[in-house]
């Protein structure tokens, strides 16, 4: 397993942007598929985006498609979530997750498929 630490959350006005980072420990980060999930108060945790360990494949929830971009830098053991055109409904705690994957293009959008989780970072969008 890897240890994950998120950063970059904060308060932003609607229409603004934030970039979240998720730093991973361990020397085998490049073999982990990564995902971002979020949980708003009173709601279930939901999938946001995923990226394969090679970075060649990505997947997004419909609600963030064309606004959010997931990327990774395996040399820095870090995955990013660039969030643009933020809306009040994007307000949530955002967590990154990791799953060791044997395939370079594998993606996972179910939280039960992930092995390791960060502690989360709060994103608040004011309208």
N, CA, C and O of each residue as an XYZ file, in Angstrom:
508
protein
N       0.827     -1.189      0.000
C       0.000      0.000      0.000
C       0.871      1.252      0.000
O       2.056      1.223      0.331
N       0.234      2.341     -0.383
C       0.915      3.627     -0.353
C       0.198      4.543      0.629
O      -0.984      4.360      0.919
N       0.923      5.522      1.131
C       0.319      6.562      1.971
C       0.066      7.778      1.091
O       0.909      8.164      0.282
N      -1.101      8.368      1.263
C      -1.534      9.464      0.392
C      -1.842     10.699      1.224
O      -2.472     10.602      2.278
N      -1.399     11.862      0.751
C      -1.660     13.121      1.439
C      -2.139     14.144      0.412
O      -1.420     14.481     -0.530
N      -3.364     14.632      0.608
C      -3.929     15.631     -0.296
C      -3.615     17.045      0.186
O      -3.395     17.282      1.373
N      -3.600     17.964     -0.756
C      -3.436     19.381     -0.442
C      -4.072     20.204     -1.557
O      -4.418     19.678     -2.615
N      -4.220     21.492     -1.305
C      -4.719     22.392     -2.336
C      -6.168     22.807     -2.196
O      -6.656     23.622     -2.980
N      -6.862     22.264     -1.219
C      -8.250     22.657     -1.019
C      -8.342     24.072     -0.460
O      -7.340     24.671     -0.069
N      -9.561     24.590     -0.431
C      -9.760     25.927      0.115
C     -11.110     26.490     -0.269
O     -12.001     25.779     -0.733
N     -11.234     27.794     -0.062
C     -12.470     28.512     -0.377
C     -12.277     29.284     -1.680
O     -11.288     29.997     -1.849
N     -13.226     29.135     -2.592
C     -13.129     29.808     -3.884
C     -14.526     30.243     -4.302
O     -15.519     29.618     -3.930
N     -14.594     31.310     -5.070
C     -15.892     31.769     -5.562
C     -16.339     30.927     -6.752
O     -15.519     30.353     -7.469
N     -17.628     30.867     -6.945
C     -18.164     30.163     -8.106
C     -17.544     30.715     -9.386
O     -17.402     31.927     -9.553
N     -17.180     29.804    -10.282
C     -16.513     30.184    -11.516
C     -15.002     30.157    -11.419
O     -14.308     30.247    -12.432
N     -14.495     30.034    -10.223
C     -13.052     30.022    -10.009
C     -12.441     28.644    -10.214
O     -13.109     27.700    -10.635
N     -11.147     28.556     -9.903
C     -10.389     27.324    -10.114
C      -9.575     26.968     -8.882
O      -9.207     27.832     -8.087
N      -9.306     25.688     -8.743
C      -8.393     25.160     -7.733
C      -7.667     23.972     -8.328
O      -8.182     23.297     -9.219
N      -6.459     23.719     -7.828
C      -5.763     22.501     -8.204
C      -5.432     21.719     -6.949
O      -4.724     22.204     -6.066
N      -5.944     20.520     -6.880
C      -5.647     19.627     -5.773
C      -4.455     18.751     -6.132
O      -4.256     18.376     -7.287
N      -3.673     18.439     -5.112
C      -2.544     17.533     -5.277
C      -2.683     16.376     -4.308
O      -3.246     16.516     -3.222
N      -2.165     15.240     -4.716
C      -2.153     14.060     -3.854
C      -0.760     13.452     -3.958
O      -0.387     12.889     -4.988
N       0.002     13.576     -2.874
C       1.359     13.067     -2.845
C       1.361     11.667     -2.245
O       0.745     11.421     -1.209
N       2.060     10.759     -2.909
C       2.098      9.364     -2.477
C       3.499      8.973     -2.032
O       4.493      9.432     -2.594
N       3.563      8.138     -1.040
C       4.846      7.588     -0.604
C       5.073      6.273     -1.333
O       4.148      5.713     -1.921
N       6.297      5.788     -1.292
C       6.565      4.490     -1.891
C       7.195      4.592     -3.268
O       7.019      5.574     -3.989
N       7.937      3.540     -3.610
C       8.695      3.551     -4.854
C       7.948      2.934     -6.023
O       8.462      2.911     -7.142
N       6.730      2.428     -5.777
C       5.997      1.758     -6.849
C       4.753      2.534     -7.260
O       3.806      1.960     -7.799
N       4.756      3.846     -7.004
C       3.598      4.680     -7.326
C       3.193      4.530     -8.777
O       2.005      4.551     -9.096
N       4.156      4.380     -9.651
C       3.866      4.334    -11.088
C       3.073      3.105    -11.495
O       2.627      3.021    -12.639
N       2.884      2.144    -10.588
C       2.087      0.966    -10.904
C       0.705      1.001    -10.252
O      -0.009     -0.001    -10.223
N       0.341      2.187     -9.725
C      -0.959      2.342     -9.075
C      -1.901      3.175     -9.950
O      -1.542      4.255    -10.418
N      -3.099      2.656    -10.157
C      -4.167      3.475    -10.718
C      -4.679      4.384     -9.603
O      -4.753      3.975     -8.444
N      -5.032      5.617     -9.959
C      -5.416      6.604     -8.966
C      -6.812      7.144     -9.250
O      -7.272      7.170    -10.392
N      -7.467      7.571     -8.184
C      -8.801      8.144     -8.347
C      -9.017      9.292     -7.378
O      -8.369      9.378     -6.335
N      -9.932     10.164     -7.738
C     -10.409     11.220     -6.852
C     -11.899     10.971     -6.584
O     -12.673     10.670     -7.493
N     -12.264     11.106     -5.328
C     -13.651     10.988     -4.909
C     -13.993     12.202     -4.056
O     -13.102     12.900     -3.572
N     -15.278     12.451     -3.876
C     -15.678     13.562     -3.014
C     -16.925     13.184     -2.218
O     -17.724     12.342     -2.628
N     -17.058     13.829     -1.082
C     -18.224     13.596     -0.230
C     -18.717     14.927      0.312
O     -18.007     15.623      1.038
N     -19.934     15.264     -0.051
C     -20.576     16.471      0.450
C     -21.338     16.139      1.725
O     -21.691     14.981      1.945
N     -21.595     17.128      2.562
C     -22.317     16.872      3.813
C     -23.666     16.203      3.568
O     -24.466     16.672      2.758
N     -23.904     15.109      4.271
C     -25.171     14.414      4.160
C     -25.329     13.552      2.922
O     -26.402     13.006      2.670
N     -24.255     13.431      2.148
C     -24.337     12.646      0.910
C     -23.329     11.513      0.902
O     -22.373     11.511      1.677
N     -23.551     10.552      0.019
C     -22.626      9.456     -0.147
C     -21.363      9.950     -0.861
O     -21.393     10.935     -1.599
N     -20.268      9.250     -0.625
C     -19.050      9.568     -1.372
C     -19.270      9.190     -2.838
O     -19.862      8.156     -3.144
N     -18.783     10.045     -3.731
C     -19.001      9.799     -5.154
C     -17.697      9.910     -5.940
O     -16.767     10.622     -5.560
N     -17.671      9.195     -7.024
C     -16.527      9.199     -7.927
C     -16.425     10.535     -8.645
O     -17.434     11.123     -9.034
N     -15.197     11.009     -8.817
C     -14.953     12.249     -9.542
C     -14.138     11.977    -10.807
O     -14.553     12.331    -11.910
N     -12.977     11.347    -10.637
C     -12.095     11.120    -11.778
C     -11.118     10.003    -11.456
O     -10.845      9.713    -10.291
N     -10.592      9.378    -12.511
C      -9.602      8.324    -12.350
C      -8.571      8.419    -13.456
O      -8.841      8.935    -14.540
N      -7.375      7.906    -13.158
C      -6.308      7.892    -14.141
C      -5.541      6.594    -14.016
O      -5.293      6.117    -12.908
N      -5.165      6.021    -15.146
C      -4.406      4.784    -15.146
C      -2.969      5.047    -14.705
O      -2.538      6.199    -14.649
N      -2.220      3.978    -14.388
C      -0.872      4.226    -13.879
C       0.052      4.772    -14.938
O       1.042      5.430    -14.619
N      -0.257      4.510    -16.196
C       0.563      5.075    -17.272
C       0.160      6.518    -17.582
O       0.916      7.254    -18.216
N      -1.033      6.919    -17.134
C      -1.540      8.243    -17.466
C      -2.217      8.297    -18.829
O      -2.706      9.350    -19.238
N      -2.248      7.177    -19.528
C      -2.787      7.163    -20.885
C      -4.306      7.138    -20.925
O      -4.911      7.477    -21.943
N      -4.924      6.735    -19.820
C      -6.386      6.643    -19.775
C      -6.925      7.424    -18.598
O      -6.358      7.399    -17.505
N      -8.032      8.122    -18.833
C      -8.701      8.871    -17.777
C     -10.209      8.664    -17.880
O     -10.734      8.279    -18.924
N     -10.885      8.928    -16.773
C     -12.335      8.778    -16.728
C     -12.877      9.844    -15.781
O     -12.232     10.202    -14.795
N     -14.061     10.343    -16.093
C     -14.648     11.423    -15.290
C     -16.127     11.159    -15.030
O     -16.819     10.535    -15.834
N     -16.585     11.646    -13.898
C     -18.021     11.670    -13.653
C     -18.652     12.682    -14.606
O     -18.025     13.675    -14.973
N     -19.877     12.426    -14.996
C     -20.564     13.337    -15.924
C     -20.626     14.758    -15.371
O     -20.553     15.732    -16.120
N     -20.762     14.859    -14.058
C     -20.950     16.171    -13.434
C     -19.714     17.064    -13.506
O     -19.816     18.277    -13.326
N     -18.545     16.472    -13.769
C     -17.317     17.262    -13.811
C     -16.641     17.223    -15.174
O     -15.645     17.912    -15.398
N     -17.179     16.424    -16.078
C     -16.616     16.315    -17.427
C     -16.481     17.704    -18.039
O     -17.388     18.529    -17.937
N     -15.368     17.948    -18.660
C     -15.068     19.215    -19.344
C     -14.749     20.366    -18.392
O     -14.427     21.462    -18.850
N     -14.829     20.145    -17.086
C     -14.443     21.179    -16.119
C     -13.224     20.767    -15.306
O     -12.395     21.606    -14.956
N     -13.113     19.470    -15.004
C     -12.013     18.959    -14.191
C     -11.058     18.161    -15.069
O     -11.464     17.544    -16.053
N      -9.771     18.185    -14.692
C      -8.765     17.396    -15.400
C      -7.888     16.685    -14.390
O      -7.314     17.313    -13.500
N      -7.786     15.377    -14.531
C      -6.892     14.587    -13.680
C      -5.600     14.339    -14.445
O      -5.613     14.100    -15.652
N      -4.485     14.401    -13.726
C      -3.182     14.144    -14.338
C      -2.254     13.592    -13.270
O      -2.585     13.603    -12.084
N      -1.092     13.109    -13.690
C      -0.147     12.565    -12.726
C       1.270     12.808    -13.210
O       1.533     12.925    -14.407
N       2.172     12.879    -12.245
C       3.601     12.985    -12.507
C       4.257     11.861    -11.726
O       4.477     11.990    -10.522
N       4.567     10.778    -12.385
C       5.121      9.619    -11.687
C       6.516      9.892    -11.123
O       6.930      9.253    -10.155
N       7.226     10.816    -11.712
C       8.549     11.163    -11.192
C       8.440     11.868     -9.839
O       9.364     11.817     -9.026
N       7.306     12.521     -9.608
C       7.070     13.232     -8.349
C       6.114     12.487     -7.428
O       5.767     12.986     -6.357
N       5.688     11.303     -7.834
C       4.738     10.521     -7.026
C       3.491     11.333     -6.668
O       3.019     11.287     -5.532
N       2.970     12.061     -7.626
C       1.860     12.972     -7.353
C       0.794     12.877     -8.435
O       1.095     12.763     -9.623
N      -0.456     12.927     -7.997
C      -1.582     13.024     -8.912
C      -2.293     14.344     -8.631
O      -2.357     14.795     -7.488
N      -2.819     14.948     -9.675
C      -3.438     16.265     -9.569
C      -4.893     16.218    -10.031
O      -5.301     15.351    -10.805
N      -5.647     17.174     -9.531
C      -7.005     17.384    -10.031
C      -7.179     18.881    -10.244
O      -7.335     19.643     -9.290
N      -7.150     19.288    -11.498
C      -7.384     20.682    -11.850
C      -8.880     20.891    -11.983
O      -9.540     20.218    -12.774
N      -9.415     21.826    -11.205
C     -10.857     22.060    -11.183
C     -11.131     23.483    -11.648
O     -10.720     24.446    -11.002
N     -11.819     23.606    -12.760
C     -12.180     24.903    -13.331
C     -13.693     25.089    -13.319
O     -14.452     24.134    -13.157
N     -14.109     26.325    -13.492
C     -15.550     26.648    -13.546
C     -16.293     26.024    -12.373
O     -17.332     25.387    -12.549
N     -15.758     26.211    -11.193
C     -16.329     25.571    -10.010
C     -17.725     26.095     -9.705
O     -18.039     27.268     -9.909
N     -18.548     25.178     -9.210
C     -19.932     25.481     -8.854
C     -20.140     25.197     -7.363
O     -19.359     24.476     -6.742
N     -21.194     25.771     -6.807
C     -21.454     25.539     -5.386
C     -21.653     24.048     -5.095
O     -21.313     23.571     -4.012
N     -22.196     23.330     -6.053
C     -22.424     21.892     -5.849
C     -21.147     21.064     -5.874
O     -21.189     19.858     -5.631
N     -20.015     21.694     -6.165
C     -18.723     21.007     -6.085
C     -18.174     21.026     -4.666
O     -17.159     20.388     -4.389
N     -18.826     21.744     -3.767
C     -18.379     21.808     -2.379
C     -18.418     20.416     -1.746
O     -19.457     19.756     -1.736
N     -17.270     19.980     -1.216
C     -17.162     18.639     -0.651
C     -15.759     18.440     -0.085
O     -14.869     19.267     -0.282
N     -15.586     17.338      0.614
C     -14.248     16.876      0.974
C     -13.771     15.967     -0.165
O     -14.436     14.996     -0.524
N     -12.619     16.303     -0.715
C     -12.061     15.553     -1.838
C     -10.944     14.652     -1.329
O     -10.042     15.091     -0.616
N     -11.026     13.379     -1.713
C     -10.030     12.397     -1.289
C      -9.450     11.689     -2.497
O     -10.151     11.410     -3.470
N      -8.169     11.403     -2.423
C      -7.572     10.589     -3.472
C      -7.446      9.156     -2.988
O      -7.406      8.896     -1.786
N      -7.384      8.238     -3.923
C      -7.315      6.819     -3.621
C      -6.386      6.134     -4.610
O      -6.194      6.599     -5.734
N      -5.815      5.018     -4.169
C      -4.854      4.292     -4.992
C      -5.178      2.810     -5.016
O      -5.657      2.236     -4.038
N      -4.900      2.209     -6.167
C      -5.067      0.770     -6.296
C      -3.954      0.248     -7.201
O      -3.768      0.723     -8.321
N      -3.227     -0.732     -6.694
C      -2.160     -1.326     -7.504
C      -2.810     -2.065     -8.675
O      -3.754     -2.834     -8.491
N      -2.297     -1.825     -9.864
C      -2.928     -2.391    -11.049
C      -1.905     -3.074    -11.945
O      -0.817     -2.544    -12.169
N      -2.253     -4.248    -12.456
C      -1.322     -4.955    -13.339
C      -1.341     -4.435    -14.776
O      -0.482     -4.790    -15.584
N      -2.326     -3.594    -15.086
C      -2.496     -3.148    -16.469
C      -2.319     -1.639    -16.575
O      -2.865     -0.879    -15.775
N      -1.550     -1.218    -17.571
C      -1.192      0.189    -17.689
C      -2.376      1.093    -17.975
O      -2.288      2.296    -17.726
N      -3.481      0.567    -18.489
C      -4.612      1.421    -18.855
C      -5.846      1.203    -17.979
O      -6.918      1.723    -18.288
N      -5.710      0.449    -16.899
C      -6.878      0.158    -16.055
C      -7.358      1.388    -15.310
O      -6.568      2.196    -14.821
N      -8.696      1.509    -15.235
C      -9.345      2.597    -14.514
C     -10.392      2.014    -13.574
O     -10.988      0.977    -13.862
N     -10.610      2.688    -12.452
C     -11.569      2.195    -11.463
C     -12.423      3.367    -10.975
O     -11.902      4.395    -10.543
N     -13.755      3.189    -11.055
C     -14.637      4.269    -10.616
C     -15.475      3.894     -9.397
O     -16.372      4.637     -9.001
N     -15.180      2.745     -8.811
C     -15.901      2.273     -7.624
C     -14.970      2.352     -6.428
O     -13.871      1.798     -6.455
N     -15.401      3.033     -5.386
C     -14.533      3.223     -4.231
C     -14.109      1.907     -3.594
O     -13.064      1.835     -2.948
N     -14.913      0.874     -3.774
C     -14.582     -0.422     -3.171
C     -13.392     -1.098     -3.853
O     -12.844     -2.074     -3.341
N     -13.006     -0.577     -4.997
C     -11.886     -1.155     -5.728
C     -10.539     -0.584     -5.284
O      -9.493     -1.052     -5.734
N     -10.554      0.403     -4.423
C      -9.317      1.062     -4.021
C      -8.817      0.549     -2.672
O      -9.604      0.198     -1.793
N      -7.497      0.516     -2.528
C      -6.869     -0.051     -1.341
C      -6.413      0.994     -0.336
O      -6.433      0.762      0.873
N      -6.004      2.146     -0.849
C      -5.423      3.170      0.015
C      -6.144      4.486     -0.207
O      -6.558      4.807     -1.321
N      -6.289      5.252      0.889
C      -6.999      6.530      0.851
C      -6.239      7.600      1.608
O      -5.565      7.334      2.602
N      -6.371      8.830      1.101
C      -5.855      9.964      1.843
C      -6.885     10.446      2.844
O      -7.988      9.907      2.934
N      -6.506     11.481      3.601
C      -7.382     11.976      4.659
C      -8.417     12.958      4.133
O      -9.403     13.244      4.812
N      -8.203     13.473      2.938
C      -9.153     14.387      2.323
C      -8.779     15.846      2.515
O      -8.075     16.207      3.458
N      -9.265     16.677      1.601
C      -9.070     18.115      1.681
C     -10.384     18.806      1.340
O     -11.079     18.412      0.404
N     -10.717     19.838      2.107
C     -12.003     20.504      1.947
C     -11.967     21.506      0.802
O     -11.050     22.321      0.705
N     -12.967     21.435     -0.056
C     -13.166     22.419     -1.111
C     -14.533     23.063     -0.881
O     -15.555     22.379     -0.826
N     -14.534     24.378     -0.750
C     -15.780     25.111     -0.540
C     -15.921     26.155     -1.636
O     -15.039     26.992     -1.827
N     -17.034     26.099     -2.352
C     -17.299     27.033     -3.440
C     -18.458     27.928     -3.025
O     -19.568     27.455     -2.780
N     -18.188     29.210     -2.950
C     -19.227     30.163     -2.541
C     -19.935     30.724     -3.771
O     -19.305     31.015     -4.787
N     -21.239     30.868     -3.664
C     -22.018     31.361     -4.803
C     -22.260     32.851     -4.697
O     -22.899     33.437     -5.571
